[in-house]
Coordinates of C-alpha atoms and ligand atoms in Angstrom, one line a residue:
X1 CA -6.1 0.2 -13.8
X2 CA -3.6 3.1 -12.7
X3 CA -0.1 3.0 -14.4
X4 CA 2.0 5.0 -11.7
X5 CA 5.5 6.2 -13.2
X6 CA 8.5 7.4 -11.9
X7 CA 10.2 10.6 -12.2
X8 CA 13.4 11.3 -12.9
X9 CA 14.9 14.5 -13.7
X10 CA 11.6 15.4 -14.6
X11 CA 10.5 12.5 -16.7
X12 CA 7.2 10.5 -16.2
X13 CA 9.0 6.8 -16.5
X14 CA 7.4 3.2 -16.8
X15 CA 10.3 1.1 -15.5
X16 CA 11.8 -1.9 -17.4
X17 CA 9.4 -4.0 -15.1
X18 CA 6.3 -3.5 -13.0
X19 CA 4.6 -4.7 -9.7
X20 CA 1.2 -5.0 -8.8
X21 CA -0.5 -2.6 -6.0
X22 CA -3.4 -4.6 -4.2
X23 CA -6.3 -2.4 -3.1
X24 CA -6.5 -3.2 0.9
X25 CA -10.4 -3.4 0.9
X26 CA -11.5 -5.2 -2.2
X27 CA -8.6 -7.8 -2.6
X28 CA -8.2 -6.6 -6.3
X29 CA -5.0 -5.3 -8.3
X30 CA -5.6 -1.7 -9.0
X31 CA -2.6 -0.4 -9.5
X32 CA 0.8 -1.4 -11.4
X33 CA 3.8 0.2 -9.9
X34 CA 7.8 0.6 -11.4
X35 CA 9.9 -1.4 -10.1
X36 CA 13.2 0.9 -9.7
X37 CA 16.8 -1.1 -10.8
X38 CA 20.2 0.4 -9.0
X39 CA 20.4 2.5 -12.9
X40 CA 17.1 3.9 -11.7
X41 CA 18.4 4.7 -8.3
X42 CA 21.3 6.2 -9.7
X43 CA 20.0 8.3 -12.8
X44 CA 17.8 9.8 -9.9
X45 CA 20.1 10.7 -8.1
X46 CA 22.4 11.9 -10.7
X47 CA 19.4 14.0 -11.7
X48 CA 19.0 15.5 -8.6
X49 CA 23.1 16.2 -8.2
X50 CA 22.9 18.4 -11.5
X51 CA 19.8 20.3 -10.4
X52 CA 21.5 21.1 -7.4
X53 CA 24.4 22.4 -8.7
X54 CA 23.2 23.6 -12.1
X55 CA 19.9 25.9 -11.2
X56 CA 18.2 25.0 -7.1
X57 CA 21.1 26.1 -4.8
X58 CA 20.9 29.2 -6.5
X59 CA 17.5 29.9 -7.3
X60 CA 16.7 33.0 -5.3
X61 CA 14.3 31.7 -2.3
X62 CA 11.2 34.2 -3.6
X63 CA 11.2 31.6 -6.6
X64 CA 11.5 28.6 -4.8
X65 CA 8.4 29.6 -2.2
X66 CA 6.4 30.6 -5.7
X67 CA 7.0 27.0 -7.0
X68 CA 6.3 25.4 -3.9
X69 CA 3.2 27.6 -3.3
X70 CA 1.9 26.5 -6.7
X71 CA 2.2 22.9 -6.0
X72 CA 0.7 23.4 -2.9
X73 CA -2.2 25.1 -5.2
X74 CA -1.8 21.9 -7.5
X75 CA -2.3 19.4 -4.2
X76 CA -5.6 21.0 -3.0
X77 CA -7.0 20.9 -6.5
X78 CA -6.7 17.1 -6.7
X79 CA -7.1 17.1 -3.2
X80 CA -10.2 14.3 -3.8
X81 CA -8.5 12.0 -6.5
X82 CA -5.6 12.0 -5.0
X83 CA -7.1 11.1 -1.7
X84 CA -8.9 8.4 -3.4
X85 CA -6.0 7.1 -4.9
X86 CA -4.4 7.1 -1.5
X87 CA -7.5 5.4 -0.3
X88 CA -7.6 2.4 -2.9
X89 CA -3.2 2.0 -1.9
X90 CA -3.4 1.6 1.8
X91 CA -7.1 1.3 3.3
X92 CA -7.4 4.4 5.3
X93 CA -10.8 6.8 5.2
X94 CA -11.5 8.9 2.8
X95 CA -12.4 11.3 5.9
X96 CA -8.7 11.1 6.7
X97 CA -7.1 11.0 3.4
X98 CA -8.7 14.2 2.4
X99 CA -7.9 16.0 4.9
X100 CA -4.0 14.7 4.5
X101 CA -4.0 16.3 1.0
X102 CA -5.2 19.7 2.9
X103 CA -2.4 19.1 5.6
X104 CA 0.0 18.3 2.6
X105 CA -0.7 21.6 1.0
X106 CA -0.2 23.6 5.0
X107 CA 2.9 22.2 5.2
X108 CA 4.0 23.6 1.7
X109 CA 2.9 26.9 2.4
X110 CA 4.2 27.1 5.8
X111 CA 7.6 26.6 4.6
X112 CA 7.0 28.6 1.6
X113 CA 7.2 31.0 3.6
X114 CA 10.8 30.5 4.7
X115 CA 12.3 29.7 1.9
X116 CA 13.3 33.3 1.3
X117 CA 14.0 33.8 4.9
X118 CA 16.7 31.7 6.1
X119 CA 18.9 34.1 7.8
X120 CA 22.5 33.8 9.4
X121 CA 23.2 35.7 11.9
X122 CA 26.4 38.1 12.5
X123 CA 29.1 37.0 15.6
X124 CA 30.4 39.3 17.5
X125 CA 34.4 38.6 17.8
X126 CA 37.1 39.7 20.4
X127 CA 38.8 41.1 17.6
X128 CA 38.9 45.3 16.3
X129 CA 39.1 44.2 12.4
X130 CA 37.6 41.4 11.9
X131 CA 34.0 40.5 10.9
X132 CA 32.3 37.1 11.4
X133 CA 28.8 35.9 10.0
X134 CA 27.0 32.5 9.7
X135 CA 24.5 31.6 6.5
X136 CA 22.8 28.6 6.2
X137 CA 23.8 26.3 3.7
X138 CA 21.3 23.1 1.7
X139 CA 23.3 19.6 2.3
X140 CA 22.8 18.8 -1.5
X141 CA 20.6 15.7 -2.4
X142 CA 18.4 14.4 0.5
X143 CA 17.0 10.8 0.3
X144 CA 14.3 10.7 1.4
X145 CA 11.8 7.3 2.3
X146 CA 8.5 6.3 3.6
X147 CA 6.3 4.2 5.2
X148 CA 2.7 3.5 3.8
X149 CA 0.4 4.2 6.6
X150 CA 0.5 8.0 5.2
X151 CA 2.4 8.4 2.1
X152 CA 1.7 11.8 1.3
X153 CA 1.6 13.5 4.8
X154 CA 4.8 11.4 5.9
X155 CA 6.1 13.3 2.5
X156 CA 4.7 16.4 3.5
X157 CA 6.7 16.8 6.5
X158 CA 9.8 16.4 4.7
X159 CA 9.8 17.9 1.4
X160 CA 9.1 21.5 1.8
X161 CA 11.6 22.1 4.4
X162 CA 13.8 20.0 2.4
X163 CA 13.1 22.3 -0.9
X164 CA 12.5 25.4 1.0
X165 CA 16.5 25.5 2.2
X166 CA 17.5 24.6 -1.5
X167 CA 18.0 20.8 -1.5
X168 CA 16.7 18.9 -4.3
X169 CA 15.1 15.5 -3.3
X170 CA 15.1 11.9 -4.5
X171 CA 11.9 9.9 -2.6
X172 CA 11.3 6.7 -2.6
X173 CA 7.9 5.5 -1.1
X174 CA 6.8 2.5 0.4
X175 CA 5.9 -0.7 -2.2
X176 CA 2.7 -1.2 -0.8
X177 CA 1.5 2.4 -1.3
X178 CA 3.4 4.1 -3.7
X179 CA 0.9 5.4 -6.3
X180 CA 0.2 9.2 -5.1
X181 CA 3.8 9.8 -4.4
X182 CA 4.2 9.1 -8.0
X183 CA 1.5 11.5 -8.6
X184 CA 2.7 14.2 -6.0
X185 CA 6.2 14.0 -8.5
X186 CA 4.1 14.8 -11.4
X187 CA 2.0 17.9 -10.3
X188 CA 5.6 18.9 -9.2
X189 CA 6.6 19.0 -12.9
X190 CA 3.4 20.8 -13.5
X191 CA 4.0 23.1 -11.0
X192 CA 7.4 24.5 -12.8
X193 CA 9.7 22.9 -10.5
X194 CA 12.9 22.5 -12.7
X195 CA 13.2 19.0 -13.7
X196 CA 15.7 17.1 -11.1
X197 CA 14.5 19.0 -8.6
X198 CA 12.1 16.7 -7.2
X199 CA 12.8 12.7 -8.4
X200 CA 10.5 9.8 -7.2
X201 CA 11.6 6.0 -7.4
X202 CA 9.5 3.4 -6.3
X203 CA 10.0 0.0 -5.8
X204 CA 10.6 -2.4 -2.2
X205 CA 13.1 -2.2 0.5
X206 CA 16.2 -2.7 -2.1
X207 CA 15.3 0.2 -3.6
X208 CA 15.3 2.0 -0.1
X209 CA 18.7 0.9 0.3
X210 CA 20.0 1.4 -2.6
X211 CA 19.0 5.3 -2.4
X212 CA 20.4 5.2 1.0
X213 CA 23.5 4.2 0.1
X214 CA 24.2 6.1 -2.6
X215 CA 27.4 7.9 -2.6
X216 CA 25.7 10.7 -4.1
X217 CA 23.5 11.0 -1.1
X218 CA 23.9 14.0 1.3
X219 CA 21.2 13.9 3.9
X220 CA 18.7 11.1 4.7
X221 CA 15.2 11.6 6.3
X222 CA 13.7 8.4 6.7
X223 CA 10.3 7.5 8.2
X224 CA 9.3 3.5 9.1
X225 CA 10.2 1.1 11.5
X226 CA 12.8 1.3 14.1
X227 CA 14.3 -2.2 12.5
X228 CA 14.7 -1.0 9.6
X229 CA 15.3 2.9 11.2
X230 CA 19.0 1.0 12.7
X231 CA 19.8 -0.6 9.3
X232 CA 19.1 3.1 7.7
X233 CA 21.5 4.8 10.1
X234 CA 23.7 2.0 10.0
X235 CA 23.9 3.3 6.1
X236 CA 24.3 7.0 6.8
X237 CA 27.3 6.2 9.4
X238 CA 29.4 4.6 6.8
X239 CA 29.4 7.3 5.0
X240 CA 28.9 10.2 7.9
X241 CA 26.1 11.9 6.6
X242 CA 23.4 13.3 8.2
X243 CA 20.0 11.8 9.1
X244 CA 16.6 12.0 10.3
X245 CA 14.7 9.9 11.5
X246 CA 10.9 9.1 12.7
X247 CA 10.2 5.9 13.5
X248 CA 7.8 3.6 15.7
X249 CA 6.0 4.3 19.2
X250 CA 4.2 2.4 22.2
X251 CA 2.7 6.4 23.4
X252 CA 1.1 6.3 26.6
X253 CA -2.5 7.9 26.6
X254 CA -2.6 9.0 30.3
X255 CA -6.2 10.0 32.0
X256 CA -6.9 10.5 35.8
X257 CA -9.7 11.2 37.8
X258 CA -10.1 14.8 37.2
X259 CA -10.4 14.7 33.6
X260 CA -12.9 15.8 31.6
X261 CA -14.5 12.1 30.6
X262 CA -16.1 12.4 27.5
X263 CA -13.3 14.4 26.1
X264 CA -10.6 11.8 27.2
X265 CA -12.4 8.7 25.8
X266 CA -13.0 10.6 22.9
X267 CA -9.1 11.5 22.8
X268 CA -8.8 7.6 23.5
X269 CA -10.5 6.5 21.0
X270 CA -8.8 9.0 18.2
X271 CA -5.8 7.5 19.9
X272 CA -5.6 4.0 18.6
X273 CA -8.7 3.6 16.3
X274 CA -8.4 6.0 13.9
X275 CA -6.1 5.0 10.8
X276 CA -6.9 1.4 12.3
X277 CA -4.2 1.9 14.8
X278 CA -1.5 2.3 11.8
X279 CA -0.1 5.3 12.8
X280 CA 3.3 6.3 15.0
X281 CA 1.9 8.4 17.2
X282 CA -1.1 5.5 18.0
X283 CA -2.3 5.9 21.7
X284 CA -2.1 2.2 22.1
X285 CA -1.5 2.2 25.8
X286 CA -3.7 3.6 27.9
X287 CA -2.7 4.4 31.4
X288 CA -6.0 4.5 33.6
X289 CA -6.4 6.2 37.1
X290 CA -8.0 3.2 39.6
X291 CA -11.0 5.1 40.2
X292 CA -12.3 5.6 37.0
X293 CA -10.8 2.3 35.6
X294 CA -13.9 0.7 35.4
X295 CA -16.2 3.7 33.5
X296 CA -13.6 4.1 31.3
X297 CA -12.9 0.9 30.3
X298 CA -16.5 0.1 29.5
X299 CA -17.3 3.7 27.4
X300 CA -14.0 2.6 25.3
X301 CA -15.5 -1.1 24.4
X302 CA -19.0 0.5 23.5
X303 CA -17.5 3.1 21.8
X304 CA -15.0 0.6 19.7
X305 CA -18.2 -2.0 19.4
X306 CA -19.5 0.9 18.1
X307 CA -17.0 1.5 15.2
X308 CA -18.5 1.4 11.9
X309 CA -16.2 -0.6 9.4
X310 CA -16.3 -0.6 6.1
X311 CA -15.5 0.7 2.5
X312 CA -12.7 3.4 2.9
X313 CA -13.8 5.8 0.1
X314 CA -17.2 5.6 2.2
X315 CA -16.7 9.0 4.2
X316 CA -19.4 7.5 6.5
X317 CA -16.7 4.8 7.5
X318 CA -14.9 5.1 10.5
X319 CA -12.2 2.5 10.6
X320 CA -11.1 0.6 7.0
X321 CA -8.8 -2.9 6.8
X322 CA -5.4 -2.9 7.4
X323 CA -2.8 -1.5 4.1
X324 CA -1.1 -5.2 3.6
X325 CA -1.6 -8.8 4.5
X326 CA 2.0 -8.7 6.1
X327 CA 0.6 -6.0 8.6
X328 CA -2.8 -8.0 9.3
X329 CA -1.0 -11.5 10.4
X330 CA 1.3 -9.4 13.0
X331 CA -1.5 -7.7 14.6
X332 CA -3.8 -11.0 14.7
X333 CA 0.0 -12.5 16.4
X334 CA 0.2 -9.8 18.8
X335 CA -3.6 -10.1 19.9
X336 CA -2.7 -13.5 20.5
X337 CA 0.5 -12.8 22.2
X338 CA -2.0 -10.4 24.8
X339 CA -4.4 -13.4 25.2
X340 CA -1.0 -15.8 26.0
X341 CA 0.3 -13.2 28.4
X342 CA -3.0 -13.4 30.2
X343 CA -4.6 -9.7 29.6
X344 CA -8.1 -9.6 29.3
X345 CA -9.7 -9.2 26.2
X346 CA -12.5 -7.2 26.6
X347 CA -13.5 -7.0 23.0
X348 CA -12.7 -7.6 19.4
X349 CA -9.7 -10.3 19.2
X350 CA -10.6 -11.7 15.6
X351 CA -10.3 -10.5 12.3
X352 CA -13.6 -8.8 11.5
X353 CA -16.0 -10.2 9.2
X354 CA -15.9 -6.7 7.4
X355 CA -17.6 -5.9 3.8
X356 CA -15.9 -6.8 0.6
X357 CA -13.0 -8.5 0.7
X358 CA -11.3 -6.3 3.4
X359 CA -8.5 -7.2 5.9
X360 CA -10.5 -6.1 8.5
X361 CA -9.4 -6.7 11.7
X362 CA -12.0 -6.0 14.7
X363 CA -11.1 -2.8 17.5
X364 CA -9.7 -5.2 20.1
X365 CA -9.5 -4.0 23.6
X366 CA -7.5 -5.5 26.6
X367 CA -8.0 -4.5 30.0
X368 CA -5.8 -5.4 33.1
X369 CA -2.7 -5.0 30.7
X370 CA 0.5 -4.9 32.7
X371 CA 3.5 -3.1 31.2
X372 CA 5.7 -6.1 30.8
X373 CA 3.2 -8.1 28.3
X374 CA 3.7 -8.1 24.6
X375 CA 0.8 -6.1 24.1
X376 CA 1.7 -3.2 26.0
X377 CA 5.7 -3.3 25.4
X378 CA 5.4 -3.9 21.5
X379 CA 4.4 -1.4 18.7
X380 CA 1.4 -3.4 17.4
X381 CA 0.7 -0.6 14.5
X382 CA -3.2 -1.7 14.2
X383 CA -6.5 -1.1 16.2
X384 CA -5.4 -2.7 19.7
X385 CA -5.5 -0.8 22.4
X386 CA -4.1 -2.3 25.8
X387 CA -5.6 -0.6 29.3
X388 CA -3.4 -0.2 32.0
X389 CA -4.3 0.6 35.7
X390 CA -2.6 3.3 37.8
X391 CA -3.2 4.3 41.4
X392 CA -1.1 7.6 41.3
X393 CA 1.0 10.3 39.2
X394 CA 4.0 9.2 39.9
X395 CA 3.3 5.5 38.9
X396 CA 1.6 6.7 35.6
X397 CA 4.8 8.7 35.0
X398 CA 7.0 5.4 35.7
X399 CA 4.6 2.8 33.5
X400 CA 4.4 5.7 30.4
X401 CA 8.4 6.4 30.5
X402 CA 9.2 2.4 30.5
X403 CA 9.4 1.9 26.8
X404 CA 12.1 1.9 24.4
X405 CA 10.0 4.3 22.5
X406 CA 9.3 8.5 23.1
X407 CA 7.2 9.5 20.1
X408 CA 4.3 11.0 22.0
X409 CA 2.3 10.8 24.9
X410 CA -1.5 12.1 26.1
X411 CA -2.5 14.0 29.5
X412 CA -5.7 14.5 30.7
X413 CA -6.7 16.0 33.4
X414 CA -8.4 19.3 34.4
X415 CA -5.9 20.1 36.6
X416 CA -2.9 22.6 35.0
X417 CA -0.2 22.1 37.5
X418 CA -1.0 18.1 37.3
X419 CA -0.8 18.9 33.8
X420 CA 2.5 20.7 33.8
X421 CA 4.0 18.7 35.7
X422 CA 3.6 15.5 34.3
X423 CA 4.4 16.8 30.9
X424 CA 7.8 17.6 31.8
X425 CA 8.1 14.1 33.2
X426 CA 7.3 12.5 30.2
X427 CA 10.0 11.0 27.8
X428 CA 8.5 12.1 24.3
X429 CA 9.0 14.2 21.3
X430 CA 4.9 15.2 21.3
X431 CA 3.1 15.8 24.5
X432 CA -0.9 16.1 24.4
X433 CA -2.6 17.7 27.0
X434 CA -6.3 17.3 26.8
X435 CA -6.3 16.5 23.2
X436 CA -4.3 13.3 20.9
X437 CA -3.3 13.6 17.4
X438 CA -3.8 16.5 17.0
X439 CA -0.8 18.4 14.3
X440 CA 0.2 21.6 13.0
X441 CA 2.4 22.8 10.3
X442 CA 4.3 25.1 13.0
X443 CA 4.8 22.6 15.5
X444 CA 7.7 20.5 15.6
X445 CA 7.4 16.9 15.5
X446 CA 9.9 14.1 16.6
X447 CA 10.9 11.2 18.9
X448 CA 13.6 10.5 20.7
X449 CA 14.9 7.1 22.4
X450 CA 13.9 4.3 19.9
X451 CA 11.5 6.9 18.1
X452 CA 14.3 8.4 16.2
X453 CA 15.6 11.8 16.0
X454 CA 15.4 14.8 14.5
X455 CA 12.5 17.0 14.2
X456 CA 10.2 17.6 11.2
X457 CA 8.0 20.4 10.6
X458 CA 7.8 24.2 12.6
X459 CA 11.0 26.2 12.2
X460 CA 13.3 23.1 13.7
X461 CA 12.8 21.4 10.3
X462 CA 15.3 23.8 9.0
X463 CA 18.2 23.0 10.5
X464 CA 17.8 19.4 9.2
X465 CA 18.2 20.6 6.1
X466 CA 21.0 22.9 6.4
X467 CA 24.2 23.3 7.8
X468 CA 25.7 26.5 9.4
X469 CA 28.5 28.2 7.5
X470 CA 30.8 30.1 9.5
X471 CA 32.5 33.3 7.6
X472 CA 35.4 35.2 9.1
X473 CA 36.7 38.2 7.5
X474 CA 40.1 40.1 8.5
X475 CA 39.5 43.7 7.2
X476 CA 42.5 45.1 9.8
X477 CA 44.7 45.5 6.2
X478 CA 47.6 44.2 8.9
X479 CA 49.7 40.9 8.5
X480 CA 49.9 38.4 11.6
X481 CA 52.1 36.0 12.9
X482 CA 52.1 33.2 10.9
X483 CA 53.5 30.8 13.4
X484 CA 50.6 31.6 16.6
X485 CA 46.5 30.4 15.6
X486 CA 44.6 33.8 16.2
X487 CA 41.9 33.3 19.1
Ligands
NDP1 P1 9.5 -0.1 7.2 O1 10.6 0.3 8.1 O2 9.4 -1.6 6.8 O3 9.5 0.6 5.8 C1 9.6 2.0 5.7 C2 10.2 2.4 4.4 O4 11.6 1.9 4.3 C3 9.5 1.7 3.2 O5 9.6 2.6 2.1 C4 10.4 0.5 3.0 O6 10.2 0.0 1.7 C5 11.7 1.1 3.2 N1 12.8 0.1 3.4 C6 12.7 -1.2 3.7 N2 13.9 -1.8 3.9 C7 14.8 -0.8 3.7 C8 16.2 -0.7 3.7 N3 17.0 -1.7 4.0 N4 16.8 0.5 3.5 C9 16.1 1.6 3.2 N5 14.7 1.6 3.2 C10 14.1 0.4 3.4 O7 8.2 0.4 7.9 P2 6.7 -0.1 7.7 O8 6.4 -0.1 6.3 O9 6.5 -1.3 8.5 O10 6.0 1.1 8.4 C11 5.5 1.1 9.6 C12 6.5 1.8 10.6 O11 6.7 3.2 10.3 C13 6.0 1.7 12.0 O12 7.0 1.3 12.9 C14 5.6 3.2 12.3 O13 5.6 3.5 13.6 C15 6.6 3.9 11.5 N6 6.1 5.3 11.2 C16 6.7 6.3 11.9 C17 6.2 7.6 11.7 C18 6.9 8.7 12.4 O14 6.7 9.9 11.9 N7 7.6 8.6 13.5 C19 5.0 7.9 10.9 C20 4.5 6.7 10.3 C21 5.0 5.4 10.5 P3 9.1 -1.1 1.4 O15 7.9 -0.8 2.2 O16 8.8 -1.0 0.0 O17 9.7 -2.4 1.8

């Protein structure tokens, strides 16, 4: 059984009390968690106020990237356990995890690399004697919470840019996959990171909140749901600080005529059926041109009969269960919302009888989706993918734009100025053209509308993290009027 523990100011802790964590596939208890009090919350962030203060805002930026840089060494090294640990939490492949750890380990390099290069720049003034320059400044403590789809990568595109510009962090994962964030906290302490630098608290939503409302708090990047995304906010307004935030999606997956099919179903098929459809960025509408409706629609039911299920830490598996039993009774509601509303179901619709003891949940495809049924208006966060007919461009520009949500969106076609120019139509953070799910450390990533905002990752994850101080010097040696605002 693993014993995750906090850390706090640098401390492996066991918490006064404990929770279980339930490994998604076999049913079993594999895992006992801390679960955080308010004290916690607070020594954390207390922690994480006195390395700020005491020894991070000023460590030189050289030493920061070396510290990050060797815990992006650390990462890679237990690159397998941890991505078996991640595995047993929340049911995703191995094939995936692993390669989350390597993405985990990008990330802190590519920001390594800035931490010693976050210039200001010099303004040029009106004025003969007076010299102006900007610097970039660390907020202080950033909170910093996450959803369990993808503990560590969700982490990973927070806390180097966040540590990078000098802040020192206090996270708090999600309940129902807490255990390598735990773990990420201690290979931080290994790494040399000085102790308050990096604090982790773990517990359920209470714990979320209290870290968010913490006075002590100066920035907030949250990741999750866009309920719970408002509430967050709500938090950060009462006390005016800053936030990010990246929350749910409904992304259109948009393939006409021209497109290159094998690619696209391919791309389709990445879209909404890998991670069992528990991912933000999950394709789960796909908007169809009329011609190819048919072909398409019948290579994406072979190809999702075709799905193998089964043990995640198998890395022949291709989809695993869903993380939680809270998760696997929405989906099953929303398929049967879709079969309510009258969409076809054109496979799947059932929970799977999958290996073990697994909440395995069939792919489920609808076709003949129109955009005002549940299934195609409602983040569904598992492997349901609803088709949607179109008969030109401008229609699939009108049916992918008519959600509350802009997280991403996928284009296929062969054709570049079709290309271009439905990309810039499109109301999304991430645009896809001829590819889906497909990240880099360089390339910023965000949503906007009921996706959140804010950008993570690529050089705009800096200024989430920083604000701009504005210096004005006089050097003139002469005295001014004291009575008139010099402009
Ligand atoms: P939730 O919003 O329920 O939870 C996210 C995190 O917030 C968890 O750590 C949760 O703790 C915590 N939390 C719960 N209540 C509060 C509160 N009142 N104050 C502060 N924190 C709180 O999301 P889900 O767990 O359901 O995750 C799925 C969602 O995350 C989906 O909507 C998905 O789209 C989104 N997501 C967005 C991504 C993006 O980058 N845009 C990436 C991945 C997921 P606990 O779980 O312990 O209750």
């Amino acid at each position: 059984m693993k014993r995750a523990r906090m850390i706090i100011d640098g401390r492996a802790e066991d918490g006064a009390d404990r929770f279980a964590s339930i490994n998604p596939y076999t049913g079993q208890e594999w895992a006992t968690v801390p679960a955080a009090t308010p004290g916690d919350v607070g020594r954390a962030v207390d922690a994480a106020r006195g390395a700020f203060h005491e020894t991070w805002r000023t460590t030189p930026g050289v030493r920061r990237a070396q510290l990050m840089t060797a815990l992006a060494d650390l990462l890679e090294a237990h690159g397998d356990a941890l991505a078996t640990m991640e595995s047993s939490d929340n049911g995703k492949v191995i094939r995936e995890t692993r390669n989350q750890m390597t993405f985990a380990a990008r990330n802190l390099r590519f920001f390594a690399g800035y931490a010693d290069k976050i210039y200001g720049r010099t303004v040029p003034l009106d004025h003969p004697g007076m010299f102006d320059f900007t610097r970039r400044r660390p907020y202080g403590v950033a909170g910093i919470v996450t959803a369990w789809n993808s503990p560590i990568a969700l982490l990973a595109n927070k806390l180097p840019a966040a540590l990078a510009t000098g802040n020192t962090v206090v996270v708090k994962p999600s309940e129902h996959a807490s255990v390598t964030t735990c773990e990420l906290g201690l290979l931080a302490a290994e790494a040399g990171f000085p102790p308050g630098v990096v604090n982790v608290v773990t517990g359920d939503g209470a714990v979320g909140d209290a870290l968010t409302a913490h006075p002590g708090i100066d920035k907030i990047s949250f990741t999750g749901g866009s309920a719970t995304g408002a509430r967050v906010a709500e938090a950060a307004a009462r006390r005016l600080i800053p936030l990010t935030l990246e929350l749910g999606g409904k992304s259109p997956n948009i393939v006409f005529d021209d497109a290159d099919l094998d690619r696209a179903i391919v791309g389709a098929v990445a879209g909404i059926f890998a991670a069992a459809g528990q991912t933000c960025i999950a394709g789960s509408r796909l908007l169809v041109h009329r011609p190819i409706y048919e072909q398409v629609s019948e290579a994406i039911v072979a190809r999702a009969r075709a799905i193998r299920l089964g043990d995640p830490l198998d890395p022949e598996t291709e989809m695993g269960p869903v993380a939680n039993r809270p998760q696997f009774d929405r989906i099953l509601a929303l398929i049967e919302a879709g079969r309510d509303d009258g969409a076809t179901l054109l496979t799947g619709g059932h929970a799977a009888e999958g290996p073990g003891r697994g909440l395995f949940i069939q792919p489920t495809v609808f076709g003949d989706v129109s955009p005002d049924m549940r299934v195609a208006a409602e983040e569904i966060f598992g492997p349901v993918l609803s088709i949607i007919p179109f008969d030109d461009e401008d229609e699939a520009v009108r049916i992918a734009n008519a959600t509350d949500y802009g997280l991403a969106a996928g284009v296929w076609t062969r054709d570049l100025d079709r290309a271009h120019r439905v990309a810039d139509r499109l109301e999304a953070g991430s645009i896809w053209v001829n590819t889906y799910r497909s990240t880099a450390a360089q390339a910023p990533f965000g949503g906007v509308k009921r996706s959140g905002y804010g950008r993570e990752r690529g050089e705009e994850a800096l200024a989430e993290y920083t604000y701009v101080q504005n210096v004005m010097i006089d050097y003139s040696g002469s005295a001014r009027d004291p009575f008139s605002i010099r402009t």
